[in-house]
PDB file of C-alpha atoms in Angstrom:
ATOM      1  CA  MET A 402     138.033  96.608 153.286  1.00  0.00           C
ATOM      2  CA  SER A 403     135.007  95.392 155.235  1.00  0.00           C
ATOM      3  CA  THR A 404     134.575  91.675 154.889  1.00  0.00           C
ATOM      4  CA  ILE A 405     131.172  90.320 155.745  1.00  0.00           C
ATOM      5  CA  ASN A 406     131.605  87.191 157.799  1.00  0.00           C
ATOM      6  CA  ILE A 407     128.192  85.573 157.875  1.00  0.00           C
ATOM      7  CA  LYS A 408     128.246  82.609 160.182  1.00  0.00           C
ATOM      8  CA  ARG A 409     125.356  80.267 159.437  1.00  0.00           C
ATOM      9  CA  VAL A 410     123.763  78.452 162.380  1.00  0.00           C
ATOM     10  CA  LYS A 411     121.833  75.183 162.421  1.00  0.00           C
ATOM     11  CA  THR A 412     118.342  75.437 163.907  1.00  0.00           C
ATOM     12  CA  SER A 413     118.258  71.951 165.452  1.00  0.00           C
ATOM     13  CA  GLU A 414     120.682  72.879 168.245  1.00  0.00           C
ATOM     14  CA  ILE A 415     119.000  75.999 169.637  1.00  0.00           C
ATOM     15  CA  GLU A 416     115.685  77.163 171.099  1.00  0.00           C
ATOM     16  CA  LEU A 417     114.357  80.064 168.997  1.00  0.00           C
ATOM     17  CA  LYS A 418     111.790  82.709 169.924  1.00  0.00           C
ATOM     18  CA  ASP A 419     109.858  84.473 167.175  1.00  0.00           C
ATOM     19  CA  ARG A 420     108.643  88.075 166.964  1.00  0.00           C
ATOM     20  CA  LEU A 421     106.197  89.432 164.429  1.00  0.00           C
ATOM     21  CA  VAL A 422     107.563  92.700 163.017  1.00  0.00           C
ATOM     22  CA  SER A 423     104.911  93.598 160.460  1.00  0.00           C
ATOM     23  CA  ILE A 424     101.855  92.152 158.781  1.00  0.00           C
ATOM     24  CA  GLN A 425     100.383  93.589 155.591  1.00  0.00           C
ATOM     25  CA  ARG A 426      97.099  92.924 153.829  1.00  0.00           C
ATOM     26  CA  VAL A 427      97.692  92.878 150.080  1.00  0.00           C
ATOM     27  CA  ALA A 428      94.881  93.126 147.517  1.00  0.00           C
ATOM     28  CA  LYS A 429      94.983  91.734 143.982  1.00  0.00           C
ATOM     29  CA  VAL A 430      92.220  93.127 141.796  1.00  0.00           C
ATOM     30  CA  THR A 431      90.658  90.684 139.362  1.00  0.00           C
ATOM     31  CA  LYS A 432      87.508  90.882 137.254  1.00  0.00           C
ATOM     32  CA  GLY A 433      85.657  89.022 140.021  1.00  0.00           C
ATOM     33  CA  GLY A 434      86.657  91.581 142.657  1.00  0.00           C
ATOM     34  CA  ARG A 435      89.510  91.902 145.114  1.00  0.00           C
ATOM     35  CA  THR A 436      91.487  88.897 146.316  1.00  0.00           C
ATOM     36  CA  PHE A 437      93.165  89.511 149.669  1.00  0.00           C
ATOM     37  CA  SER A 438      96.330  87.863 150.911  1.00  0.00           C
ATOM     38  CA  PHE A 439      98.724  88.600 153.763  1.00  0.00           C
ATOM     39  CA  SER A 440     102.486  89.066 154.028  1.00  0.00           C
ATOM     40  CA  ALA A 441     104.277  88.828 157.380  1.00  0.00           C
ATOM     41  CA  ILE A 442     107.836  89.770 158.366  1.00  0.00           C
ATOM     42  CA  VAL A 443     109.059  87.630 161.264  1.00  0.00           C
ATOM     43  CA  VAL A 444     112.300  87.759 163.262  1.00  0.00           C
ATOM     44  CA  VAL A 445     113.557  84.717 165.184  1.00  0.00           C
ATOM     45  CA  GLY A 446     116.436  84.526 167.652  1.00  0.00           C
ATOM     46  CA  ASP A 447     117.709  82.723 170.730  1.00  0.00           C
ATOM     47  CA  GLU A 448     118.475  86.019 172.566  1.00  0.00           C
ATOM     48  CA  ASN A 449     122.066  84.828 172.849  1.00  0.00           C
ATOM     49  CA  GLY A 450     123.738  85.995 169.639  1.00  0.00           C
ATOM     50  CA  VAL A 451     121.713  84.226 166.933  1.00  0.00           C
ATOM     51  CA  VAL A 452     119.125  86.047 164.802  1.00  0.00           C
ATOM     52  CA  GLY A 453     117.345  85.644 161.464  1.00  0.00           C
ATOM     53  CA  TYR A 454     114.459  87.161 159.521  1.00  0.00           C
ATOM     54  CA  GLY A 455     111.885  85.754 157.142  1.00  0.00           C
ATOM     55  CA  LEU A 456     108.985  86.754 154.922  1.00  0.00           C
ATOM     56  CA  GLY A 457     105.843  84.665 154.633  1.00  0.00           C
ATOM     57  CA  LYS A 458     102.944  85.177 152.219  1.00  0.00           C
ATOM     58  CA  ALA A 459      99.607  83.348 152.329  1.00  0.00           C
ATOM     59  CA  LYS A 460      95.824  83.735 152.093  1.00  0.00           C
ATOM     60  CA  GLU A 461      95.493  83.486 155.904  1.00  0.00           C
ATOM     61  CA  VAL A 462      97.361  85.446 158.592  1.00  0.00           C
ATOM     62  CA  THR A 463      98.399  82.386 160.613  1.00  0.00           C
ATOM     63  CA  GLU A 464      99.766  80.609 157.536  1.00  0.00           C
ATOM     64  CA  ALA A 465     101.748  83.716 156.543  1.00  0.00           C
ATOM     65  CA  ILE A 466     103.297  83.918 160.022  1.00  0.00           C
ATOM     66  CA  ALA A 467     104.154  80.199 160.006  1.00  0.00           C
ATOM     67  CA  LYS A 468     105.795  80.517 156.578  1.00  0.00           C
ATOM     68  CA  GLY A 469     107.724  83.566 157.805  1.00  0.00           C
ATOM     69  CA  ILE A 470     109.032  81.635 160.822  1.00  0.00           C
ATOM     70  CA  ASP A 471     110.156  78.750 158.590  1.00  0.00           C
ATOM     71  CA  ASP A 472     111.913  81.199 156.251  1.00  0.00           C
ATOM     72  CA  ALA A 473     113.590  82.976 159.189  1.00  0.00           C
ATOM     73  CA  LYS A 474     114.976  79.690 160.525  1.00  0.00           C
ATOM     74  CA  LYS A 475     116.735  79.190 157.176  1.00  0.00           C
ATOM     75  CA  ASN A 476     118.495  82.594 157.388  1.00  0.00           C
ATOM     76  CA  LEU A 477     120.142  82.581 160.828  1.00  0.00           C
ATOM     77  CA  VAL A 478     123.253  84.670 161.524  1.00  0.00           C
ATOM     78  CA  LYS A 479     125.650  84.589 164.521  1.00  0.00           C
ATOM     79  CA  VAL A 480     126.253  87.986 166.139  1.00  0.00           C
ATOM     80  CA  PRO A 481     129.198  88.794 168.469  1.00  0.00           C
ATOM     81  CA  ILE A 482     127.914  90.236 171.759  1.00  0.00           C
ATOM     82  CA  ILE A 483     130.302  91.564 174.417  1.00  0.00           C
ATOM     83  CA  ASN A 484     128.975  92.727 177.820  1.00  0.00           C
ATOM     84  CA  ASN A 485     125.365  92.730 176.502  1.00  0.00           C
ATOM     85  CA  THR A 486     126.253  95.199 173.733  1.00  0.00           C
ATOM     86  CA  ILE A 487     127.854  95.182 170.287  1.00  0.00           C
ATOM     87  CA  PRO A 488     131.667  95.354 169.907  1.00  0.00           C
ATOM     88  CA  HIS A 489     131.837  98.547 167.791  1.00  0.00           C
ATOM     89  CA  GLU A 490     129.831 101.094 165.785  1.00  0.00           C
ATOM     90  CA  GLN A 491     128.390  99.798 162.528  1.00  0.00           C
ATOM     91  CA  ILE A 492     126.373 101.095 159.591  1.00  0.00           C
ATOM     92  CA  GLY A 493     124.029  98.761 157.736  1.00  0.00           C
ATOM     93  CA  LYS A 494     122.424  99.398 154.357  1.00  0.00           C
ATOM     94  CA  PHE A 495     119.743  97.667 152.382  1.00  0.00           C
ATOM     95  CA  SER A 496     117.986  99.357 149.465  1.00  0.00           C
ATOM     96  CA  GLY A 497     116.673 102.669 150.876  1.00  0.00           C
ATOM     97  CA  GLY A 498     117.103 101.685 154.520  1.00  0.00           C
ATOM     98  CA  PHE A 499     120.149 102.908 156.455  1.00  0.00           C
ATOM     99  CA  VAL A 500     120.808 101.824 160.028  1.00  0.00           C
ATOM    100  CA  PHE A 501     123.414 103.089 162.500  1.00  0.00           C
ATOM    101  CA  LEU A 502     124.263 100.952 165.557  1.00  0.00           C
ATOM    102  CA  LYS A 503     126.440 102.152 168.434  1.00  0.00           C
ATOM    103  CA  PRO A 504     127.513 100.270 171.580  1.00  0.00           C
ATOM    104  CA  ALA A 505     126.114 101.614 174.842  1.00  0.00           C
ATOM    105  CA  ALA A 506     127.001 101.479 178.548  1.00  0.00           C
ATOM    106  CA  ASN A 507     125.407  98.923 180.846  1.00  0.00           C
ATOM    107  CA  GLY A 508     121.870  99.922 181.898  1.00  0.00           C
ATOM    108  CA  THR A 509     121.133 101.987 178.776  1.00  0.00           C
ATOM    109  CA  GLY A 510     118.705  99.506 177.241  1.00  0.00           C
ATOM    110  CA  VAL A 511     117.745  99.130 173.599  1.00  0.00           C
ATOM    111  CA  ILE A 512     117.243 102.614 172.171  1.00  0.00           C
ATOM    112  CA  ALA A 513     115.819 101.741 168.750  1.00  0.00           C
ATOM    113  CA  GLY A 514     112.687 101.979 166.627  1.00  0.00           C
ATOM    114  CA  GLY A 515     110.087  99.252 166.089  1.00  0.00           C
ATOM    115  CA  ALA A 516     111.527  96.973 163.415  1.00  0.00           C
ATOM    116  CA  MET A 517     115.112  97.461 164.625  1.00  0.00           C
ATOM    117  CA  ARG A 518     114.122  96.811 168.241  1.00  0.00           C
ATOM    118  CA  ALA A 519     112.658  93.403 167.348  1.00  0.00           C
ATOM    119  CA  VAL A 520     115.871  92.342 165.574  1.00  0.00           C
ATOM    120  CA  LEU A 521     118.206  93.601 168.323  1.00  0.00           C
ATOM    121  CA  GLU A 522     116.189  92.051 171.162  1.00  0.00           C
ATOM    122  CA  SER A 523     115.952  88.725 169.315  1.00  0.00           C
ATOM    123  CA  ALA A 524     119.736  88.802 168.861  1.00  0.00           C
ATOM    124  CA  GLY A 525     120.209  89.287 172.609  1.00  0.00           C
ATOM    125  CA  VAL A 526     121.637  92.816 172.551  1.00  0.00           C
ATOM    126  CA  HIS A 527     120.542  94.532 175.791  1.00  0.00           C
ATOM    127  CA  ASN A 528     122.389  97.875 175.557  1.00  0.00           C
ATOM    128  CA  VAL A 529     122.624  99.670 172.217  1.00  0.00           C
ATOM    129  CA  LEU A 530     121.963 103.058 170.647  1.00  0.00           C
ATOM    130  CA  ALA A 531     120.456 102.812 167.175  1.00  0.00           C
ATOM    131  CA  LYS A 532     119.210 105.211 164.535  1.00  0.00           C
ATOM    132  CA  SER A 533     117.258 104.378 161.411  1.00  0.00           C
ATOM    133  CA  LYS A 534     117.825 106.754 158.517  1.00  0.00           C
ATOM    134  CA  GLY A 535     116.234 106.786 155.096  1.00  0.00           C
ATOM    135  CA  SER A 536     113.402 104.337 154.453  1.00  0.00           C
ATOM    136  CA  SER A 537     111.130 103.426 157.362  1.00  0.00           C
ATOM    137  CA  ASN A 538     109.754 100.431 155.446  1.00  0.00           C
ATOM    138  CA  PRO A 539     109.982  97.462 157.884  1.00  0.00           C
ATOM    139  CA  HIS A 540     111.370  95.176 155.134  1.00  0.00           C
ATOM    140  CA  ASN A 541     114.337  97.462 154.472  1.00  0.00           C
ATOM    141  CA  VAL A 542     114.953  98.317 158.142  1.00  0.00           C
ATOM    142  CA  VAL A 543     115.026  94.645 159.213  1.00  0.00           C
ATOM    143  CA  LYS A 544     117.346  93.660 156.351  1.00  0.00           C
ATOM    144  CA  ALA A 545     119.657  96.641 156.991  1.00  0.00           C
ATOM    145  CA  THR A 546     119.816  95.803 160.716  1.00  0.00           C
ATOM    146  CA  VAL A 547     120.684  92.141 160.054  1.00  0.00           C
ATOM    147  CA  SER A 548     123.274  93.346 157.521  1.00  0.00           C
ATOM    148  CA  ALA A 549     124.876  95.610 160.145  1.00  0.00           C
ATOM    149  CA  LEU A 550     124.853  92.844 162.770  1.00  0.00           C
ATOM    150  CA  SER A 551     126.434  90.354 160.367  1.00  0.00           C
ATOM    151  CA  GLN A 552     129.314  92.786 159.661  1.00  0.00           C
ATOM    152  CA  LEU A 553     130.263  93.046 163.352  1.00  0.00           C
ATOM    153  CA  ARG A 554     133.598  91.506 164.380  1.00  0.00           C
ATOM    154  CA  ASP A 555     134.981  90.918 167.866  1.00  0.00           C
ATOM    155  CA  ALA A 556     138.656  91.417 168.772  1.00  0.00           C
ATOM    156  CA  HIS A 557     139.507  87.693 168.497  1.00  0.00           C
ATOM    157  CA  THR A 558     138.164  87.556 164.922  1.00  0.00           C
ATOM    158  CA  VAL A 559     140.085  90.694 163.934  1.00  0.00           C
ATOM    159  CA  ALA A 560     143.331  89.294 165.392  1.00  0.00           C
ATOM    160  CA  GLN A 561     142.801  85.987 163.607  1.00  0.00           C
ATOM    161  CA  GLN A 562     142.051  87.647 160.243  1.00  0.00           C
ATOM    162  CA  ARG A 563     145.092  89.934 160.476  1.00  0.00           C
ATOM    163  CA  GLY A 564     147.367  87.171 161.783  1.00  0.00           C
ATOM    164  CA  ILE A 565     148.524  89.140 164.832  1.00  0.00           C
ATOM    165  CA  SER A 566     148.226  88.760 168.594  1.00  0.00           C
ATOM    166  CA  LEU A 567     145.211  89.991 170.544  1.00  0.00           C
ATOM    167  CA  GLY A 568     147.329  92.565 172.438  1.00  0.00           C
ATOM    168  CA  LYS A 569     148.548  94.090 169.196  1.00  0.00           C
ATOM    169  CA  VAL A 570     144.952  94.670 168.034  1.00  0.00           C
ATOM    170  CA  PHE A 571     144.353  97.002 170.986  1.00  0.00           C
ATOM    171  CA  ASN A 572     147.837  98.541 171.438  1.00  0.00           C
ATOM    172  CA  GLY A 573     148.952  98.836 167.825  1.00  0.00           C
TER     173      GLY A 573
END
């Protein structure tokens, strides 16, 4: 029933801002001791309906962040935004992370937790109510949020997919 319409976006046309969601120090134990490396989750967006996430791993923090930004630019998704909020309620799932997004009235702001807030603000959503259920792992929350945003459809898309007029979508 729910068709995921992921609209890919080219990075050359838009100005993207990046946000660091999480950085982890990872240790690999060898016979010579511990070898440390870093993994960074980064979200990029133009704050006008385009958002993407990426994971970067490297021996240095700055390299991990740079790799994460490059990865995020390869995974951009277009999000429908109407009156600074989302068109309808949506549930997103990824692994153990469950996310519930609900449109909000003007002036509400972004009511969301840390990892979700970064994704929603990068997408350009200014008014939304959000709840993260299940896993609080930033990896799963970010991926579930992007999944929910990519499933959103505006009224024009619904009318086009059903092959009916825009008035019939609202009035039945």
